[in-house]
C-alpha atoms as an extended CHARMM CRD file, in Angstrom:
* protein
*
       223  EXT
         1         1  MET       CA            123.2380000000     -152.6990000000       14.0080000000  PROA      1               0.0000000000
         2         2  GLU       CA            122.9080000000     -150.3950000000       11.0050000000  PROA      2               0.0000000000
         3         3  ASP       CA            125.8680000000     -148.4730000000        9.6220000000  PROA      3               0.0000000000
         4         4  ARG       CA            126.3960000000     -145.3520000000       11.7290000000  PROA      4               0.0000000000
         5         5  VAL       CA            124.9530000000     -142.2250000000       10.1120000000  PROA      5               0.0000000000
         6         6  ARG       CA            125.0360000000     -138.5120000000       10.9680000000  PROA      6               0.0000000000
         7         7  VAL       CA            121.6450000000     -136.8170000000       11.2270000000  PROA      7               0.0000000000
         8         8  VAL       CA            120.1910000000     -133.3060000000       11.5350000000  PROA      8               0.0000000000
         9         9  ILE       CA            116.6290000000     -133.1820000000       12.9000000000  PROA      9               0.0000000000
        10        10  ALA       CA            114.2270000000     -130.3280000000       12.1090000000  PROA      10              0.0000000000
        11        11  GLU       CA            111.0740000000     -130.5300000000       14.2350000000  PROA      11              0.0000000000
        12        12  ASP       CA            109.3440000000     -127.6830000000       16.1110000000  PROA      12              0.0000000000
        13        13  SER       CA            107.9820000000     -129.9750000000       18.8340000000  PROA      13              0.0000000000
        14        14  VAL       CA            110.7690000000     -130.1750000000       21.3990000000  PROA      14              0.0000000000
        15        15  LEU       CA            109.3330000000     -133.3860000000       22.8080000000  PROA      15              0.0000000000
        16        16  LEU       CA            109.2600000000     -135.1400000000       19.4320000000  PROA      16              0.0000000000
        17        17  ARG       CA            112.6600000000     -133.7560000000       18.4710000000  PROA      17              0.0000000000
        18        18  GLU       CA            114.2060000000     -135.1130000000       21.6550000000  PROA      18              0.0000000000
        19        19  GLY       CA            112.3940000000     -138.4020000000       21.1560000000  PROA      19              0.0000000000
        20        20  LEU       CA            113.7640000000     -138.8020000000       17.6390000000  PROA      20              0.0000000000
        21        21  THR       CA            117.2180000000     -137.9360000000       18.9030000000  PROA      21              0.0000000000
        22        22  ARG       CA            116.9660000000     -140.6160000000       21.5780000000  PROA      22              0.0000000000
        23        23  LEU       CA            115.7370000000     -143.2510000000       19.1250000000  PROA      23              0.0000000000
        24        24  LEU       CA            118.6510000000     -142.6400000000       16.7820000000  PROA      24              0.0000000000
        25        25  THR       CA            121.4110000000     -142.2630000000       19.3660000000  PROA      25              0.0000000000
        26        26  ASP       CA            120.2660000000     -145.4100000000       21.1540000000  PROA      26              0.0000000000
        27        27  ARG       CA            120.9140000000     -147.2570000000       17.9060000000  PROA      27              0.0000000000
        28        28  GLY       CA            124.4330000000     -145.8390000000       17.6360000000  PROA      28              0.0000000000
        29        29  HSD       CA            123.7790000000     -142.9770000000       15.2150000000  PROA      29              0.0000000000
        30        30  GLU       CA            124.9400000000     -139.3790000000       15.6840000000  PROA      30              0.0000000000
        31        31  VAL       CA            122.4950000000     -136.4640000000       15.8060000000  PROA      31              0.0000000000
        32        32  VAL       CA            124.7450000000     -133.5210000000       15.0060000000  PROA      32              0.0000000000
        33        33  ALA       CA            122.0410000000     -130.8470000000       15.3810000000  PROA      33              0.0000000000
        34        34  GLY       CA            118.3830000000     -130.3650000000       16.2360000000  PROA      34              0.0000000000
        35        35  VAL       CA            116.4590000000     -127.2640000000       15.1140000000  PROA      35              0.0000000000
        36        36  GLY       CA            112.9030000000     -126.0110000000       15.4190000000  PROA      36              0.0000000000
        37        37  ASP       CA            112.1750000000     -124.2390000000       12.1260000000  PROA      37              0.0000000000
        38        38  ALA       CA            113.0180000000     -124.3330000000        8.4250000000  PROA      38              0.0000000000
        39        39  GLU       CA            115.1800000000     -121.2070000000        8.4720000000  PROA      39              0.0000000000
        40        40  ALA       CA            117.3710000000     -122.6930000000       11.1980000000  PROA      40              0.0000000000
        41        41  LEU       CA            117.5760000000     -125.9400000000        9.2280000000  PROA      41              0.0000000000
        42        42  VAL       CA            118.8940000000     -124.2550000000        6.0800000000  PROA      42              0.0000000000
        43        43  LYS       CA            121.3050000000     -122.1480000000        8.1290000000  PROA      43              0.0000000000
        44        44  THR       CA            122.6240000000     -125.2050000000        9.9940000000  PROA      44              0.0000000000
        45        45  ILE       CA            123.1940000000     -127.1800000000        6.7950000000  PROA      45              0.0000000000
        46        46  THR       CA            124.9310000000     -124.1860000000        5.1930000000  PROA      46              0.0000000000
        47        47  GLU       CA            127.2580000000     -123.8650000000        8.1700000000  PROA      47              0.0000000000
        48        48  LEU       CA            128.0140000000     -127.6000000000        8.2530000000  PROA      48              0.0000000000
        49        49  HSD       CA            128.7480000000     -127.5440000000        4.5270000000  PROA      49              0.0000000000
        50        50  ALA       CA            131.1850000000     -124.6570000000        5.0320000000  PROA      50              0.0000000000
        51        51  GLU       CA            132.9160000000     -126.7720000000        7.6770000000  PROA      51              0.0000000000
        52        52  GLN       CA            132.9410000000     -129.7660000000        5.2940000000  PROA      52              0.0000000000
        53        53  ALA       CA            130.8460000000     -131.6180000000        7.8560000000  PROA      53              0.0000000000
        54        54  LEU       CA            127.5320000000     -132.2100000000        6.0720000000  PROA      54              0.0000000000
        55        55  PRO       CA            125.3460000000     -134.8370000000        7.7450000000  PROA      55              0.0000000000
        56        56  ASP       CA            124.2700000000     -137.9550000000        5.8640000000  PROA      56              0.0000000000
        57        57  VAL       CA            120.5700000000     -137.1990000000        6.2050000000  PROA      57              0.0000000000
        58        58  VAL       CA            118.0960000000     -134.5500000000        7.3420000000  PROA      58              0.0000000000
        59        59  VAL       CA            114.8780000000     -135.6170000000        9.0960000000  PROA      59              0.0000000000
        60        60  ALA       CA            112.3630000000     -132.7640000000        8.7940000000  PROA      60              0.0000000000
        61        61  ASP       CA            108.7190000000     -132.1330000000        9.5880000000  PROA      61              0.0000000000
        62        62  VAL       CA            106.6600000000     -131.0030000000        6.5740000000  PROA      62              0.0000000000
        63        63  ARG       CA            104.9360000000     -128.2490000000        8.5910000000  PROA      63              0.0000000000
        64        64  MET       CA            107.0510000000     -125.9010000000       10.7010000000  PROA      64              0.0000000000
        65        65  PRO       CA            106.9750000000     -122.3010000000       11.9820000000  PROA      65              0.0000000000
        66        66  PRO       CA            106.0660000000     -119.6010000000       11.3220000000  PROA      66              0.0000000000
        67        67  THR       CA            102.9330000000     -120.5960000000        9.3460000000  PROA      67              0.0000000000
        68        68  HSD       CA            102.9660000000     -124.3650000000        9.9490000000  PROA      68              0.0000000000
        69        69  THR       CA            102.0620000000     -125.0350000000        6.3170000000  PROA      69              0.0000000000
        70        70  ASP       CA            104.8580000000     -126.1560000000        4.0020000000  PROA      70              0.0000000000
        71        71  GLU       CA            108.0400000000     -124.5700000000        5.3780000000  PROA      71              0.0000000000
        72        72  GLY       CA            109.6440000000     -127.9000000000        6.1430000000  PROA      72              0.0000000000
        73        73  VAL       CA            109.1200000000     -129.5200000000        2.7610000000  PROA      73              0.0000000000
        74        74  ARG       CA            110.1460000000     -126.3360000000        0.9250000000  PROA      74              0.0000000000
        75        75  ALA       CA            113.3880000000     -126.3230000000        2.9030000000  PROA      75              0.0000000000
        76        76  ALA       CA            113.8590000000     -130.0150000000        2.0960000000  PROA      76              0.0000000000
        77        77  VAL       CA            113.3860000000     -129.3890000000       -1.6410000000  PROA      77              0.0000000000
        78        78  GLN       CA            115.8300000000     -126.4700000000       -1.4710000000  PROA      78              0.0000000000
        79        79  LEU       CA            118.4390000000     -128.5950000000        0.3130000000  PROA      79              0.0000000000
        80        80  ARG       CA            118.0860000000     -131.3790000000       -2.2620000000  PROA      80              0.0000000000
        81        81  ARG       CA            118.8540000000     -128.8370000000       -4.9940000000  PROA      81              0.0000000000
        82        82  THR       CA            121.8570000000     -127.2500000000       -3.2790000000  PROA      82              0.0000000000
        83        83  HSD       CA            123.2700000000     -130.4450000000       -1.7400000000  PROA      83              0.0000000000
        84        84  PRO       CA            122.3840000000     -133.3620000000       -4.0700000000  PROA      84              0.0000000000
        85        85  GLY       CA            124.2680000000     -135.8870000000       -1.9390000000  PROA      85              0.0000000000
        86        86  LEU       CA            122.2950000000     -135.0540000000        1.2110000000  PROA      86              0.0000000000
        87        87  GLY       CA            119.5790000000     -137.5230000000        2.1640000000  PROA      87              0.0000000000
        88        88  VAL       CA            116.2190000000     -135.9760000000        3.0810000000  PROA      88              0.0000000000
        89        89  LEU       CA            113.4760000000     -137.7620000000        5.0180000000  PROA      89              0.0000000000
        90        90  VAL       CA            110.3260000000     -135.7470000000        5.7150000000  PROA      90              0.0000000000
        91        91  LEU       CA            107.6820000000     -136.5700000000        8.3090000000  PROA      91              0.0000000000
        92        92  SER       CA            104.0280000000     -135.6400000000        7.9700000000  PROA      92              0.0000000000
        93        93  GLN       CA            100.9020000000     -136.0580000000       10.0890000000  PROA      93              0.0000000000
        94        94  TYR       CA             98.8330000000     -136.9260000000        7.0100000000  PROA      94              0.0000000000
        95        95  VAL       CA             99.4370000000     -137.9610000000        3.4070000000  PROA      95              0.0000000000
        96        96  GLU       CA             99.8610000000     -134.6570000000        1.5670000000  PROA      96              0.0000000000
        97        97  GLU       CA            100.1050000000     -135.6190000000       -2.0860000000  PROA      97              0.0000000000
        98        98  ARG       CA            101.3450000000     -132.2780000000       -3.4030000000  PROA      98              0.0000000000
        99        99  TYR       CA            104.2530000000     -132.2010000000       -0.9730000000  PROA      99              0.0000000000
       100       100  ALA       CA            105.1560000000     -135.8230000000       -1.6430000000  PROA      100             0.0000000000
       101       101  THR       CA            105.3300000000     -135.3660000000       -5.4010000000  PROA      101             0.0000000000
       102       102  GLU       CA            107.2640000000     -132.1140000000       -5.0510000000  PROA      102             0.0000000000
       103       103  LEU       CA            109.8600000000     -133.8410000000       -2.8960000000  PROA      103             0.0000000000
       104       104  LEU       CA            110.0840000000     -136.8640000000       -5.1790000000  PROA      104             0.0000000000
       105       105  ALA       CA            110.4880000000     -134.8450000000       -8.3600000000  PROA      105             0.0000000000
       106       106  GLY       CA            113.9840000000     -134.9340000000       -9.8390000000  PROA      106             0.0000000000
       107       107  SER       CA            116.6540000000     -137.2170000000       -8.4270000000  PROA      107             0.0000000000
       108       108  SER       CA            115.5180000000     -140.5120000000       -6.9490000000  PROA      108             0.0000000000
       109       109  ARG       CA            118.4790000000     -140.8300000000       -4.5840000000  PROA      109             0.0000000000
       110       110  GLY       CA            118.2790000000     -140.3170000000       -0.8380000000  PROA      110             0.0000000000
       111       111  VAL       CA            114.6540000000     -139.3190000000       -0.3440000000  PROA      111             0.0000000000
       112       112  GLY       CA            111.9240000000     -140.4160000000        2.0450000000  PROA      112             0.0000000000
       113       113  TYR       CA            108.3850000000     -139.4780000000        3.0860000000  PROA      113             0.0000000000
       114       114  LEU       CA            106.9030000000     -141.0860000000        6.1950000000  PROA      114             0.0000000000
       115       115  LEU       CA            103.8250000000     -140.4920000000        8.2940000000  PROA      115             0.0000000000
       116       116  LYS       CA            104.6240000000     -139.5800000000       11.8830000000  PROA      116             0.0000000000
       117       117  ASP       CA            102.7610000000     -142.6390000000       13.1270000000  PROA      117             0.0000000000
       118       118  ARG       CA            105.5510000000     -144.6970000000       11.5560000000  PROA      118             0.0000000000
       119       119  VAL       CA            108.0080000000     -143.3370000000       14.1460000000  PROA      119             0.0000000000
       120       120  ALA       CA            106.3500000000     -145.5670000000       16.7360000000  PROA      120             0.0000000000
       121       121  GLU       CA            107.6220000000     -148.5610000000       14.7550000000  PROA      121             0.0000000000
       122       122  VAL       CA            111.1520000000     -147.8780000000       15.9360000000  PROA      122             0.0000000000
       123       123  ARG       CA            113.0460000000     -150.4480000000       13.8910000000  PROA      123             0.0000000000
       124       124  GLU       CA            111.2830000000     -149.5090000000       10.6430000000  PROA      124             0.0000000000
       125       125  PHE       CA            111.8160000000     -145.7990000000       11.2700000000  PROA      125             0.0000000000
       126       126  VAL       CA            115.5170000000     -146.1360000000       12.0120000000  PROA      126             0.0000000000
       127       127  ASP       CA            115.9500000000     -148.4520000000        9.0380000000  PROA      127             0.0000000000
       128       128  ALA       CA            114.2940000000     -145.7980000000        6.8530000000  PROA      128             0.0000000000
       129       129  VAL       CA            116.6690000000     -143.0990000000        8.1300000000  PROA      129             0.0000000000
       130       130  VAL       CA            119.6870000000     -145.2790000000        7.3570000000  PROA      130             0.0000000000
       131       131  ARG       CA            118.3400000000     -146.2660000000        3.9340000000  PROA      131             0.0000000000
       132       132  VAL       CA            117.8130000000     -142.6260000000        2.9210000000  PROA      132             0.0000000000
       133       133  ALA       CA            121.2200000000     -141.6500000000        4.3310000000  PROA      133             0.0000000000
       134       134  GLU       CA            122.7990000000     -144.2860000000        2.1070000000  PROA      134             0.0000000000
       135       135  GLY       CA            121.0810000000     -143.0060000000       -1.0290000000  PROA      135             0.0000000000
       136       136  GLY       CA            118.0090000000     -145.2300000000       -0.9650000000  PROA      136             0.0000000000
       137       137  THR       CA            114.3130000000     -144.4560000000       -0.7610000000  PROA      137             0.0000000000
       138       138  ALA       CA            111.7670000000     -144.7950000000        2.0440000000  PROA      138             0.0000000000
       139       139  LEU       CA            108.1120000000     -144.1330000000        1.2760000000  PROA      139             0.0000000000
       140       140  ASP       CA            105.2970000000     -144.7350000000        3.7240000000  PROA      140             0.0000000000
       141       141  PRO       CA            102.9100000000     -147.4720000000        2.5490000000  PROA      141             0.0000000000
       142       142  GLU       CA             99.9710000000     -145.0420000000        2.7700000000  PROA      142             0.0000000000
       143       143  VAL       CA            101.8440000000     -142.4790000000        0.6710000000  PROA      143             0.0000000000
       144       144  VAL       CA            102.6150000000     -145.1440000000       -1.9230000000  PROA      144             0.0000000000
       145       145  ALA       CA             99.0030000000     -146.3420000000       -1.9840000000  PROA      145             0.0000000000
       146       146  GLN       CA             97.6480000000     -142.8290000000       -2.5430000000  PROA      146             0.0000000000
       147       147  LEU       CA            100.1780000000     -141.8250000000       -5.1720000000  PROA      147             0.0000000000
       148       148  LEU       CA             99.9350000000     -145.0980000000       -7.0560000000  PROA      148             0.0000000000
       149       149  GLY       CA             96.1420000000     -144.9000000000       -6.8500000000  PROA      149             0.0000000000
       150       150  ARG       CA             96.2790000000     -141.6400000000       -8.7460000000  PROA      150             0.0000000000
       151       151  SER       CA             98.9180000000     -143.0030000000      -11.0960000000  PROA      151             0.0000000000
       152       152  ARG       CA             96.7580000000     -145.9420000000      -12.1610000000  PROA      152             0.0000000000
       153       153  LYS       CA             94.9660000000     -143.4940000000      -14.4360000000  PROA      153             0.0000000000
       154       154  GLN       CA             98.1530000000     -143.1290000000      -16.4640000000  PROA      154             0.0000000000
       155       155  ASP       CA             98.5330000000     -145.3090000000      -19.5640000000  PROA      155             0.0000000000
       156       156  VAL       CA            102.0330000000     -146.2550000000      -18.4620000000  PROA      156             0.0000000000
       157       157  LEU       CA            100.5140000000     -148.6200000000      -15.9020000000  PROA      157             0.0000000000
       158       158  ALA       CA             98.1950000000     -150.3560000000      -18.3390000000  PROA      158             0.0000000000
       159       159  GLY       CA            100.5900000000     -153.2080000000      -19.0070000000  PROA      159             0.0000000000
       160       160  LEU       CA            101.1380000000     -154.2050000000      -15.3730000000  PROA      160             0.0000000000
       161       161  THR       CA             99.2620000000     -157.1140000000      -13.8290000000  PROA      161             0.0000000000
       162       162  PRO       CA             97.5900000000     -156.7050000000      -10.4210000000  PROA      162             0.0000000000
       163       163  ARG       CA            100.3930000000     -158.7130000000       -8.7990000000  PROA      163             0.0000000000
       164       164  GLU       CA            103.0300000000     -156.5440000000      -10.4760000000  PROA      164             0.0000000000
       165       165  ARG       CA            101.2700000000     -153.4490000000       -9.1410000000  PROA      165             0.0000000000
       166       166  GLU       CA            101.3350000000     -154.9910000000       -5.6740000000  PROA      166             0.0000000000
       167       167  VAL       CA            105.0480000000     -155.7630000000       -5.9700000000  PROA      167             0.0000000000
       168       168  LEU       CA            105.6550000000     -152.2280000000       -7.2550000000  PROA      168             0.0000000000
       169       169  GLY       CA            103.9460000000     -150.7470000000       -4.2180000000  PROA      169             0.0000000000
       170       170  LEU       CA            106.1520000000     -152.7600000000       -1.8730000000  PROA      170             0.0000000000
       171       171  MET       CA            109.2420000000     -151.8000000000       -3.8920000000  PROA      171             0.0000000000
       172       172  ALA       CA            108.3130000000     -148.1500000000       -3.4180000000  PROA      172             0.0000000000
       173       173  GLU       CA            108.2870000000     -148.6400000000        0.3380000000  PROA      173             0.0000000000
       174       174  GLY       CA            111.9630000000     -149.5630000000        0.0470000000  PROA      174             0.0000000000
       175       175  ARG       CA            111.4950000000     -153.2810000000        0.6830000000  PROA      175             0.0000000000
       176       176  THR       CA            114.0030000000     -155.8130000000       -0.6290000000  PROA      176             0.0000000000
       177       177  ASN       CA            112.9670000000     -158.7280000000       -2.8150000000  PROA      177             0.0000000000
       178       178  SER       CA            113.2080000000     -161.0390000000        0.1910000000  PROA      178             0.0000000000
       179       179  ALA       CA            110.9890000000     -158.7670000000        2.2640000000  PROA      179             0.0000000000
       180       180  ILE       CA            108.4560000000     -158.5810000000       -0.5780000000  PROA      180             0.0000000000
       181       181  ALA       CA            108.4600000000     -162.3680000000       -0.8800000000  PROA      181             0.0000000000
       182       182  LYS       CA            107.7830000000     -162.7050000000        2.8390000000  PROA      182             0.0000000000
       183       183  GLN       CA            104.9730000000     -160.1360000000        2.7100000000  PROA      183             0.0000000000
       184       184  LEU       CA            103.2640000000     -161.8210000000       -0.2640000000  PROA      184             0.0000000000
       185       185  VAL       CA            104.0840000000     -165.3740000000        0.8910000000  PROA      185             0.0000000000
       186       186  VAL       CA            105.8190000000     -166.2790000000       -2.3650000000  PROA      186             0.0000000000
       187       187  SER       CA            109.3390000000     -167.3540000000       -3.3040000000  PROA      187             0.0000000000
       188       188  ASP       CA            112.2200000000     -164.9470000000       -3.8580000000  PROA      188             0.0000000000
       189       189  GLY       CA            112.4000000000     -166.2320000000       -7.4280000000  PROA      189             0.0000000000
       190       190  ALA       CA            108.7750000000     -165.2850000000       -8.0550000000  PROA      190             0.0000000000
       191       191  VAL       CA            109.4290000000     -161.7520000000       -6.8310000000  PROA      191             0.0000000000
       192       192  GLU       CA            112.5510000000     -161.4590000000       -8.9830000000  PROA      192             0.0000000000
       193       193  LYS       CA            110.4570000000     -162.4490000000      -12.0080000000  PROA      193             0.0000000000
       194       194  HSD       CA            107.7950000000     -159.8410000000      -11.2010000000  PROA      194             0.0000000000
       195       195  VAL       CA            110.4340000000     -157.1390000000      -10.7330000000  PROA      195             0.0000000000
       196       196  SER       CA            112.0960000000     -158.0320000000      -14.0380000000  PROA      196             0.0000000000
       197       197  ASN       CA            108.7220000000     -157.8790000000      -15.8000000000  PROA      197             0.0000000000
       198       198  ILE       CA            108.0280000000     -154.4540000000      -14.2730000000  PROA      198             0.0000000000
       199       199  PHE       CA            111.3650000000     -153.1120000000      -15.5040000000  PROA      199             0.0000000000
       200       200  LEU       CA            110.7400000000     -154.5750000000      -18.9600000000  PROA      200             0.0000000000
       201       201  LYS       CA            107.2210000000     -153.1750000000      -19.2800000000  PROA      201             0.0000000000
       202       202  LEU       CA            108.3490000000     -149.7210000000      -18.1390000000  PROA      202             0.0000000000
       203       203  GLY       CA            111.3250000000     -149.6580000000      -20.4670000000  PROA      203             0.0000000000
       204       204  LEU       CA            113.8690000000     -149.4260000000      -17.6530000000  PROA      204             0.0000000000
       205       205  SER       CA            117.0030000000     -151.0110000000      -19.0460000000  PROA      205             0.0000000000
       206       206  PRO       CA            119.8940000000     -152.3900000000      -16.9390000000  PROA      206             0.0000000000
       207       207  SER       CA            122.0400000000     -149.4460000000      -18.0480000000  PROA      207             0.0000000000
       208       208  GLU       CA            120.0350000000     -147.2250000000      -15.7150000000  PROA      208             0.0000000000
       209       209  GLY       CA            121.7380000000     -148.8050000000      -12.7280000000  PROA      209             0.0000000000
       210       210  ASP       CA            120.6040000000     -150.0450000000       -9.3530000000  PROA      210             0.0000000000
       211       211  HSD       CA            117.9540000000     -147.3430000000       -8.9620000000  PROA      211             0.0000000000
       212       212  ARG       CA            115.5760000000     -148.8500000000      -11.4840000000  PROA      212             0.0000000000
       213       213  ARG       CA            113.5210000000     -149.9080000000       -8.4580000000  PROA      213             0.0000000000
       214       214  VAL       CA            112.9570000000     -146.2660000000       -7.5690000000  PROA      214             0.0000000000
       215       215  LEU       CA            112.4980000000     -145.1350000000      -11.1620000000  PROA      215             0.0000000000
       216       216  ALA       CA            109.7800000000     -147.7440000000      -11.5860000000  PROA      216             0.0000000000
       217       217  VAL       CA            107.6800000000     -145.7370000000       -9.1220000000  PROA      217             0.0000000000
       218       218  LEU       CA            108.8510000000     -142.2130000000       -9.8990000000  PROA      218             0.0000000000
       219       219  THR       CA            108.1210000000     -142.6880000000      -13.6090000000  PROA      219             0.0000000000
       220       220  TYR       CA            104.4240000000     -142.6070000000      -12.7150000000  PROA      220             0.0000000000
       221       221  LEU       CA            104.6270000000     -139.8260000000      -10.1870000000  PROA      221             0.0000000000
       222       222  ASN       CA            106.3870000000     -137.5170000000      -12.6470000000  PROA      222             0.0000000000
       223       223  SER       CA            104.2700000000     -138.4230000000      -15.6850000000  PROA      223             0.0000000000
C-alpha cells in the first residue's frame, strides 16, 4: 500500500473522472474534489489553499472546456507557479510535445505527464500519482521517447553511449535502479555505474541533490 495522498481530479468526462476517483480511493487515497474544467480547478485549489488544505497532487486532463485545446495544461502550469509544492500530473490522449515541455520547464519536482491509455495499468498509474505527490517525476515512456528523440540532436547528448541513453529513458519514466536493472536484464551494480556515468558526462554534481535523475532528462528538454 502506497502512502496515503490527497488528490484533486480535473477531467471533463464524468465517467473517467469517477473512474479515476474509484481507482485512487480503492487504494486508500483521498480524492478531495473532482471538477470538469480548468477554471473550476484553479478556483478549487485557491479555495483549498485559503483553508490551508492544499492537496498533495492534481491530476488534470490536458484538454478541457470550453475549447478543448490546452486549458488543462495551462491551468497546471499556472498552479505550479503559484503553488510550487503542489504535485501536478497531466493526462493526454496523445503525446503533445509542446505541452510536455511547457509543463516540464522550471522546477523538476512533483510533475508528471502520462497518456490516458496508461490509466488502464492501474498499479502503474496509482504509483505515478503517489510519486508525483511526493515530489518525484512520472513521464510516460512514449513521451520520454519522443522528447529524447528530439533531444538527441543536441550536442549535450553526444557523450552518452547507447546503453546510457537507454538507462536515461527509463530514469525519466521514474523507474528506480532496481526496476531499470530488471527491465534491461542486468545487475543493479551495472545500472548504478551507468547512472553515475550519465551524471558525470552531464556535469551534474552530487551537490545538486537527489533530483539529479530528473535533471539528467530536463537538461536536454530545456536546452
